[in-house]
Amino acid sequence: MSRHKPLVFSGVQPTGNLHLGNYLGAIRNFVRLQQSYSCLYCVVDMHAITIWQEPQELRNATREVASAFIAAGVDPKAHIIFNQSQVAAHAELAWIFNCVARIGWLNRMTQFKDKAGSNREKASVGLYAYPNLMAADILAYRATHVPIGEDQTQHLELARDIAQKFNTDFGVPDFFPQPEALLQPEGARIMSLKDGTKKMSKSDPSDLSRINLNDDADAIAKKIRKARTDPEPLPATGKELESRPEARNLVGIYAALSDTAAGEVLQEFAGSEFSRFKGRLTDLCVAKLGPIGAEMKRLMADPAYVEGVLADGAARAHAIAAPIMTEVYDVVGFIRAR
Ligand code: AQP
């Protein structure tokens, strides 16, 4: 990993059912960033357990996310792929940040409100403190750039506030950098195939709502065929899609997968019935996701290799974080063996 390029950190939770939204909204971008940045891509298993995970499924999902990174084209030798719990700096720095962040700051986090729902009293303390761990994930490496979806901008703002408060409280200006968001372009948010107003999500109980990265061609075809649409043919302009969320979503998926703008897709399909468009979308999805799904399957059949990648990545991640943590402990006033 080149130390001369700016450092990117990003993570995906091993919570099962990796889907097209995770690919187009995150993993595909991870692959592209390898050119210009040194990248740490983390399977954030400690974040996953803020909501109950079956231990055996967690192990499996951890290998699956790592396999998806590799299958999509992340180079685990030139960059770093690892799972969060193998590098102690995440938990150690998160504790210090628990003591830097203010309760009022966390109370404003909308994702906690969404995820805890009406059962706030029963949510885990970890779910509440999740943004502090995310700040630690980034700052343990002094990462400067963080590719995130729009839903994570509030958490990244918090990481910046924590970095600044730490620097100010301990009188160490510039100790932690202010990490910057690498936001995805508009249209990178993929919605449920069953409801164009809800994001495609791992936790949606309906498997028909999402295209999983390990779906085979038949499953992809079935899900696109059954995807909700409206009776109108495809329009000629994006403006006419504004009040048609399902149509807009399918056009957005086609545009993202073919690396074009939605406007160009509409130029090609204006006036077409959905049945024709869905057929072409299926072909495109199968062509783009098929090879990734097949490679994931091959990697999942070799857990020793995938765990080897994670262990090697963790050792290299630790080597970056450990000297930073030594400085952190010194700044905070903790006595350590010399
Ligand atoms: N529908 C989506 N469209 C675009 N990007 C998406 N991401 C998730 N869903 C979409 C992006 O995928 C990355 C990894 O997400 P995560 O696993 O860390 O957490 P998440 O955002 O909570 O993912 P899910 O699939 O929606 O899981 P659940 O159902 O558990 O909440 C992130 O960069 C995210 O933006």
Short mmCIF file of C-alpha atoms and ligand atoms in Angstrom, two decimals:
data_model
loop_
_atom_site.label_atom_id
_atom_site.label_comp_id
_atom_site.label_asym_id
_atom_site.label_seq_id
_atom_site.Cartn_x
_atom_site.Cartn_y
_atom_site.Cartn_z
CA MET A 1 0.00 0.00 0.00
CA SER A 2 1.45 3.34 -1.02
CA ARG A 3 1.98 5.71 1.91
CA HIS A 4 2.18 8.69 -0.43
CA LYS A 5 -1.43 8.67 -1.54
CA PRO A 6 -4.22 10.06 0.68
CA LEU A 7 -5.83 7.42 2.88
CA VAL A 8 -9.40 6.18 2.43
CA PHE A 9 -11.31 4.22 5.06
CA SER A 10 -14.71 2.65 4.49
CA GLY A 11 -16.73 -0.23 5.87
CA VAL A 12 -19.63 -2.54 5.14
CA GLN A 13 -21.55 -4.37 7.85
CA PRO A 14 -21.67 -8.17 7.68
CA THR A 15 -25.40 -8.34 8.24
CA GLY A 16 -26.20 -10.77 5.40
CA ASN A 17 -27.96 -10.36 2.03
CA LEU A 18 -25.42 -8.12 0.29
CA HIS A 19 -27.34 -6.49 -2.52
CA LEU A 20 -27.18 -4.38 -5.66
CA GLY A 21 -27.51 -1.18 -3.57
CA ASN A 22 -24.42 -2.11 -1.54
CA TYR A 23 -22.59 -2.78 -4.81
CA LEU A 24 -23.61 0.36 -6.73
CA GLY A 25 -23.64 2.61 -3.64
CA ALA A 26 -20.38 1.44 -2.09
CA ILE A 27 -18.37 -1.55 -3.31
CA ARG A 28 -18.06 -0.53 -6.97
CA ASN A 29 -16.78 2.84 -5.81
CA PHE A 30 -14.25 1.12 -3.53
CA VAL A 31 -12.79 -0.51 -6.62
CA ARG A 32 -12.50 2.80 -8.46
CA LEU A 33 -10.86 4.63 -5.55
CA GLN A 34 -7.91 2.22 -5.57
CA GLN A 35 -6.32 4.23 -8.37
CA SER A 36 -5.98 7.49 -6.48
CA TYR A 37 -5.97 6.50 -2.81
CA SER A 38 -4.45 4.00 -0.39
CA CYS A 39 -7.51 2.14 0.80
CA LEU A 40 -8.55 0.36 3.97
CA TYR A 41 -11.77 -1.58 3.41
CA CYS A 42 -13.21 -2.99 6.58
CA VAL A 43 -15.86 -5.58 7.29
CA VAL A 44 -17.34 -3.83 10.30
CA ASP A 45 -18.38 -6.78 12.44
CA MET A 46 -18.36 -4.70 15.63
CA HIS A 47 -20.93 -2.36 14.12
CA ALA A 48 -23.02 -5.36 13.03
CA ILE A 49 -23.50 -6.62 16.60
CA THR A 50 -25.16 -3.37 17.69
CA ILE A 51 -28.20 -5.35 16.50
CA TRP A 52 -28.40 -9.06 17.41
CA GLN A 53 -26.49 -11.36 15.02
CA GLU A 54 -26.40 -15.16 15.16
CA PRO A 55 -22.67 -15.96 15.69
CA GLN A 56 -22.46 -18.55 12.90
CA GLU A 57 -24.26 -16.25 10.46
CA LEU A 58 -21.98 -13.38 11.45
CA ARG A 59 -18.89 -15.44 10.58
CA ASN A 60 -20.42 -16.41 7.27
CA ALA A 61 -21.53 -12.87 6.44
CA THR A 62 -18.05 -11.55 7.34
CA ARG A 63 -16.47 -13.90 4.80
CA GLU A 64 -19.19 -12.97 2.31
CA VAL A 65 -18.50 -9.22 2.48
CA ALA A 66 -14.75 -9.84 2.15
CA SER A 67 -15.44 -12.13 -0.83
CA ALA A 68 -17.61 -9.43 -2.42
CA PHE A 69 -14.81 -6.86 -2.08
CA ILE A 70 -12.34 -9.22 -3.76
CA ALA A 71 -14.79 -10.47 -6.40
CA ALA A 72 -15.71 -6.91 -7.36
CA GLY A 73 -12.05 -6.07 -7.92
CA VAL A 74 -10.47 -4.76 -4.72
CA ASP A 75 -6.83 -5.86 -4.69
CA PRO A 76 -6.09 -7.20 -1.19
CA LYS A 77 -2.33 -7.00 -1.72
CA ALA A 78 -2.14 -3.42 -2.97
CA HIS A 79 -4.76 -2.27 -0.43
CA ILE A 80 -6.10 -3.60 2.88
CA ILE A 81 -9.18 -5.77 3.46
CA PHE A 82 -9.81 -6.79 7.07
CA ASN A 83 -12.47 -7.24 9.72
CA GLN A 84 -12.78 -4.61 12.39
CA SER A 85 -12.67 -6.84 15.49
CA GLN A 86 -9.19 -8.13 14.54
CA VAL A 87 -7.66 -4.69 15.14
CA ALA A 88 -8.00 -3.64 18.77
CA ALA A 89 -7.42 0.05 17.99
CA HIS A 90 -11.07 0.40 16.88
CA ALA A 91 -12.47 -0.57 20.29
CA GLU A 92 -9.72 1.23 22.21
CA LEU A 93 -10.12 4.56 20.41
CA ALA A 94 -13.93 4.24 20.47
CA TRP A 95 -13.79 4.17 24.28
CA ILE A 96 -11.75 7.36 24.37
CA PHE A 97 -14.21 8.94 21.92
CA ASN A 98 -17.11 7.84 24.15
CA CYS A 99 -15.52 10.19 26.65
CA VAL A 100 -14.99 13.00 24.12
CA ALA A 101 -18.38 12.99 22.34
CA ARG A 102 -21.29 14.61 24.18
CA ILE A 103 -24.63 12.90 24.81
CA GLY A 104 -26.38 15.86 23.18
CA TRP A 105 -24.47 15.18 19.96
CA LEU A 106 -25.56 11.55 19.86
CA ASN A 107 -29.14 12.47 20.68
CA ARG A 108 -29.31 14.29 17.36
CA MET A 109 -28.34 11.25 15.26
CA THR A 110 -31.28 10.43 13.02
CA GLN A 111 -30.06 6.93 12.17
CA PHE A 112 -30.30 5.87 15.82
CA LYS A 113 -33.85 7.19 15.94
CA ASP A 114 -34.70 5.28 12.73
CA LYS A 115 -33.05 2.03 13.78
CA ALA A 116 -34.19 2.06 17.41
CA GLY A 117 -37.71 3.03 16.33
CA SER A 118 -40.34 3.20 19.02
CA ASN A 119 -38.45 0.68 21.15
CA ARG A 120 -35.66 3.06 22.10
CA GLU A 121 -35.37 1.83 25.69
CA LYS A 122 -34.62 -1.69 24.45
CA ALA A 123 -31.98 -0.66 21.87
CA SER A 124 -28.39 -1.64 22.72
CA VAL A 125 -26.01 0.96 24.12
CA GLY A 126 -23.76 0.00 21.19
CA LEU A 127 -26.38 1.15 18.66
CA TYR A 128 -26.50 4.51 20.43
CA ALA A 129 -22.70 4.88 20.55
CA TYR A 130 -22.26 3.56 16.98
CA PRO A 131 -21.12 6.96 15.57
CA ASN A 132 -18.27 7.11 18.12
CA LEU A 133 -17.00 3.74 16.89
CA MET A 134 -17.31 4.98 13.31
CA ALA A 135 -15.19 8.02 14.22
CA ALA A 136 -12.62 5.67 15.74
CA ASP A 137 -12.62 3.48 12.60
CA ILE A 138 -11.56 6.47 10.52
CA LEU A 139 -9.30 8.33 12.91
CA ALA A 140 -7.36 5.31 14.19
CA TYR A 141 -5.63 5.48 10.79
CA ARG A 142 -5.84 9.27 10.40
CA ALA A 143 -7.78 8.52 7.22
CA THR A 144 -8.54 11.70 5.30
CA HIS A 145 -11.26 10.53 2.89
CA VAL A 146 -14.37 8.48 3.54
CA PRO A 147 -16.63 7.26 0.73
CA ILE A 148 -20.13 7.30 2.18
CA GLY A 149 -23.76 7.27 1.19
CA GLU A 150 -25.82 10.35 1.96
CA ASP A 151 -27.32 8.55 4.97
CA GLN A 152 -23.88 8.65 6.61
CA THR A 153 -23.11 12.37 6.25
CA GLN A 154 -24.40 13.13 9.75
CA HIS A 155 -22.11 10.46 11.24
CA LEU A 156 -19.12 11.82 9.36
CA GLU A 157 -19.89 15.33 10.64
CA LEU A 158 -19.83 13.86 14.13
CA ALA A 159 -16.44 12.25 13.46
CA ARG A 160 -15.14 15.68 12.45
CA ASP A 161 -16.56 17.24 15.64
CA ILE A 162 -14.96 14.51 17.76
CA ALA A 163 -11.58 15.00 16.04
CA GLN A 164 -11.76 18.72 16.63
CA LYS A 165 -12.86 18.42 20.27
CA PHE A 166 -10.08 15.92 21.00
CA ASN A 167 -7.50 18.23 19.42
CA THR A 168 -8.82 21.24 21.36
CA ASP A 169 -9.36 19.53 24.73
CA PHE A 170 -5.87 18.05 24.78
CA GLY A 171 -4.17 21.07 23.19
CA VAL A 172 -2.88 19.12 20.21
CA PRO A 173 -3.96 21.06 17.11
CA ASP A 174 -3.80 18.96 13.93
CA PHE A 175 -3.48 15.69 15.88
CA PHE A 176 -6.47 14.19 14.12
CA PRO A 177 -7.33 15.36 10.59
CA GLN A 178 -10.81 16.47 9.57
CA PRO A 179 -11.91 13.54 7.37
CA GLU A 180 -13.74 14.47 4.19
CA ALA A 181 -16.70 12.72 2.59
CA LEU A 182 -16.38 11.29 -0.88
CA LEU A 183 -20.05 11.47 -1.72
CA GLN A 184 -21.50 9.34 -4.45
CA PRO A 185 -23.10 11.15 -7.39
CA GLU A 186 -26.86 11.58 -7.48
CA GLY A 187 -28.72 8.45 -8.40
CA ALA A 188 -26.41 6.14 -6.45
CA ARG A 189 -29.23 5.40 -4.00
CA ILE A 190 -30.95 2.22 -5.10
CA MET A 191 -34.51 1.70 -3.95
CA SER A 192 -36.52 -1.41 -3.12
CA LEU A 193 -37.93 -3.28 -6.13
CA LYS A 194 -41.24 -3.46 -4.28
CA ASP A 195 -41.48 0.15 -3.10
CA GLY A 196 -39.62 2.91 -4.91
CA THR A 197 -39.77 5.19 -1.87
CA LYS A 198 -37.83 2.83 0.43
CA LYS A 199 -34.11 2.10 0.01
CA MET A 200 -33.05 -1.37 -1.05
CA SER A 201 -31.98 -2.92 2.22
CA LYS A 202 -30.45 -6.10 3.63
CA SER A 203 -33.00 -6.21 6.40
CA ASP A 204 -36.13 -5.97 4.21
CA PRO A 205 -38.07 -9.16 5.00
CA SER A 206 -39.00 -9.57 1.32
CA ASP A 207 -36.22 -11.13 -0.75
CA LEU A 208 -38.06 -9.88 -3.85
CA SER A 209 -37.30 -6.31 -2.76
CA ARG A 210 -33.61 -6.65 -3.58
CA ILE A 211 -31.17 -8.25 -6.02
CA ASN A 212 -28.60 -10.08 -3.94
CA LEU A 213 -25.03 -10.21 -5.19
CA ASN A 214 -25.17 -14.00 -5.08
CA ASP A 215 -28.47 -14.31 -6.99
CA ASP A 216 -28.19 -16.44 -10.12
CA ALA A 217 -29.51 -15.38 -13.54
CA ASP A 218 -32.91 -16.98 -12.95
CA ALA A 219 -33.38 -15.25 -9.61
CA ILE A 220 -32.35 -11.88 -11.10
CA ALA A 221 -34.78 -12.35 -14.02
CA LYS A 222 -37.62 -13.28 -11.68
CA LYS A 223 -37.05 -10.34 -9.35
CA ILE A 224 -36.90 -7.81 -12.19
CA ARG A 225 -39.99 -9.33 -13.82
CA LYS A 226 -41.87 -9.03 -10.52
CA ALA A 227 -40.51 -5.54 -9.72
CA ARG A 228 -43.29 -3.05 -9.13
CA THR A 229 -43.93 -0.56 -11.95
CA ASP A 230 -46.82 1.53 -13.17
CA PRO A 231 -48.94 1.03 -16.31
CA GLU A 232 -47.44 3.96 -18.30
CA PRO A 233 -44.68 3.41 -20.88
CA LEU A 234 -41.25 4.95 -20.21
CA PRO A 235 -41.23 8.73 -20.64
CA ALA A 236 -38.77 10.85 -22.63
CA THR A 237 -37.53 13.08 -19.80
CA GLY A 238 -36.33 12.69 -16.21
CA LYS A 239 -38.86 15.29 -15.06
CA GLU A 240 -41.69 12.93 -16.01
CA LEU A 241 -40.17 10.25 -13.76
CA GLU A 242 -40.30 12.42 -10.65
CA SER A 243 -43.75 11.21 -9.61
CA ARG A 244 -43.04 7.60 -10.65
CA PRO A 245 -40.60 6.29 -8.01
CA GLU A 246 -40.49 2.65 -9.17
CA ALA A 247 -39.92 3.59 -12.83
CA ARG A 248 -37.31 6.10 -11.77
CA ASN A 249 -35.52 3.48 -9.70
CA LEU A 250 -35.33 0.94 -12.53
CA VAL A 251 -34.05 3.61 -14.93
CA GLY A 252 -31.51 4.66 -12.29
CA ILE A 253 -30.30 1.06 -11.91
CA TYR A 254 -29.93 0.71 -15.68
CA ALA A 255 -28.02 4.00 -15.86
CA ALA A 256 -25.70 3.07 -12.99
CA LEU A 257 -24.95 -0.39 -14.34
CA SER A 258 -24.25 0.91 -17.84
CA ASP A 259 -22.32 3.94 -16.54
CA THR A 260 -24.52 6.42 -18.35
CA ALA A 261 -26.90 9.17 -17.28
CA ALA A 262 -30.60 8.46 -16.73
CA GLY A 263 -31.34 10.91 -19.57
CA GLU A 264 -29.47 8.74 -22.05
CA VAL A 265 -31.34 5.64 -20.92
CA LEU A 266 -34.63 7.48 -21.46
CA GLN A 267 -33.54 8.56 -24.93
CA GLU A 268 -33.10 4.91 -25.82
CA PHE A 269 -36.29 3.61 -24.18
CA ALA A 270 -38.77 6.53 -24.42
CA GLY A 271 -42.19 5.13 -25.29
CA SER A 272 -41.20 1.50 -24.56
CA GLU A 273 -43.37 -0.77 -22.47
CA PHE A 274 -41.84 -1.95 -19.20
CA SER A 275 -41.78 -5.55 -20.38
CA ARG A 276 -39.20 -4.66 -23.04
CA PHE A 277 -37.19 -2.46 -20.70
CA LYS A 278 -37.20 -5.10 -17.96
CA GLY A 279 -35.84 -7.69 -20.40
CA ARG A 280 -32.91 -5.42 -21.26
CA LEU A 281 -32.35 -4.55 -17.60
CA THR A 282 -32.23 -8.25 -16.75
CA ASP A 283 -29.58 -8.88 -19.43
CA LEU A 284 -27.51 -5.97 -18.13
CA CYS A 285 -27.79 -7.07 -14.48
CA VAL A 286 -26.84 -10.63 -15.31
CA ALA A 287 -23.87 -9.47 -17.41
CA LYS A 288 -22.55 -7.18 -14.66
CA LEU A 289 -23.39 -9.15 -11.52
CA GLY A 290 -23.03 -12.70 -12.86
CA PRO A 291 -19.21 -12.76 -12.84
CA ILE A 292 -19.07 -11.15 -9.39
CA GLY A 293 -21.58 -13.64 -7.98
CA ALA A 294 -19.67 -16.56 -9.50
CA GLU A 295 -16.36 -15.35 -8.07
CA MET A 296 -17.96 -14.79 -4.66
CA LYS A 297 -19.24 -18.34 -4.75
CA ARG A 298 -15.76 -19.64 -5.58
CA LEU A 299 -14.21 -17.61 -2.73
CA MET A 300 -16.90 -18.66 -0.25
CA ALA A 301 -15.95 -22.26 -0.96
CA ASP A 302 -12.42 -21.45 0.25
CA PRO A 303 -12.86 -19.95 3.74
CA ALA A 304 -9.20 -20.49 4.62
CA TYR A 305 -8.13 -18.18 1.77
CA VAL A 306 -10.64 -15.47 2.71
CA GLU A 307 -9.71 -15.66 6.40
CA GLY A 308 -6.05 -15.45 5.35
CA VAL A 309 -6.79 -12.21 3.47
CA LEU A 310 -8.57 -10.82 6.56
CA ALA A 311 -5.72 -11.80 8.90
CA ASP A 312 -3.06 -10.35 6.61
CA GLY A 313 -5.10 -7.15 6.20
CA ALA A 314 -5.61 -6.90 9.97
CA ALA A 315 -1.88 -7.20 10.62
CA ARG A 316 -1.15 -4.43 8.11
CA ALA A 317 -3.98 -2.26 9.49
CA HIS A 318 -2.63 -2.79 13.02
CA ALA A 319 0.81 -1.67 11.88
CA ILE A 320 -0.69 1.69 10.79
CA ALA A 321 -2.93 2.17 13.84
CA ALA A 322 -0.57 1.03 16.62
CA PRO A 323 1.86 4.00 16.53
CA ILE A 324 -1.09 6.41 16.32
CA MET A 325 -2.65 4.74 19.39
CA THR A 326 0.67 5.04 21.26
CA GLU A 327 0.53 8.79 20.61
CA VAL A 328 -3.14 8.92 21.63
CA TYR A 329 -2.41 7.22 24.97
CA ASP A 330 0.43 9.60 25.62
CA VAL A 331 -1.73 12.63 24.83
CA VAL A 332 -4.56 11.36 27.07
CA GLY A 333 -2.14 10.66 29.95
CA PHE A 334 -2.31 6.87 30.13
CA ILE A 335 0.85 5.20 31.43
CA ARG A 336 2.07 2.44 29.09
CA ALA A 337 5.04 0.07 29.27
CA ARG A 338 7.87 1.64 27.29
N1 AQP B 1 -30.02 1.00 -1.27
C1 AQP B 1 -28.79 1.48 -1.30
N2 AQP B 1 -28.37 2.27 -2.30
C2 AQP B 1 -27.10 2.75 -2.34
N3 AQP B 1 -26.18 2.47 -1.39
C3 AQP B 1 -26.54 1.67 -0.37
N4 AQP B 1 -25.87 1.21 0.72
C4 AQP B 1 -26.70 0.44 1.45
N5 AQP B 1 -27.92 0.38 0.88
C5 AQP B 1 -27.85 1.14 -0.26
C6 AQP B 1 -24.47 1.51 0.99
O1 AQP B 1 -23.81 0.29 1.25
C7 AQP B 1 -22.76 0.54 2.18
C8 AQP B 1 -22.74 -0.54 3.21
O2 AQP B 1 -23.87 -0.47 3.99
P1 AQP B 1 -23.87 -1.12 5.43
O3 AQP B 1 -23.96 -2.57 5.30
O4 AQP B 1 -22.73 -0.68 6.23
O5 AQP B 1 -25.13 -0.53 6.09
P2 AQP B 1 -26.50 -0.06 5.56
O6 AQP B 1 -26.37 1.25 4.89
O7 AQP B 1 -27.37 -0.07 6.76
O8 AQP B 1 -26.93 -1.18 4.50
P3 AQP B 1 -28.33 -1.83 4.30
O9 AQP B 1 -28.21 -2.74 3.16
O10 AQP B 1 -29.41 -0.82 4.20
O11 AQP B 1 -28.54 -2.68 5.59
P4 AQP B 1 -29.69 -2.62 6.68
O12 AQP B 1 -30.90 -3.17 6.02
O13 AQP B 1 -29.16 -3.54 7.74
O14 AQP B 1 -29.85 -1.21 7.14
C9 AQP B 1 -22.95 1.94 2.73
O15 AQP B 1 -21.99 2.80 2.14
C10 AQP B 1 -24.34 2.32 2.28
O16 AQP B 1 -24.47 3.71 2.05
#
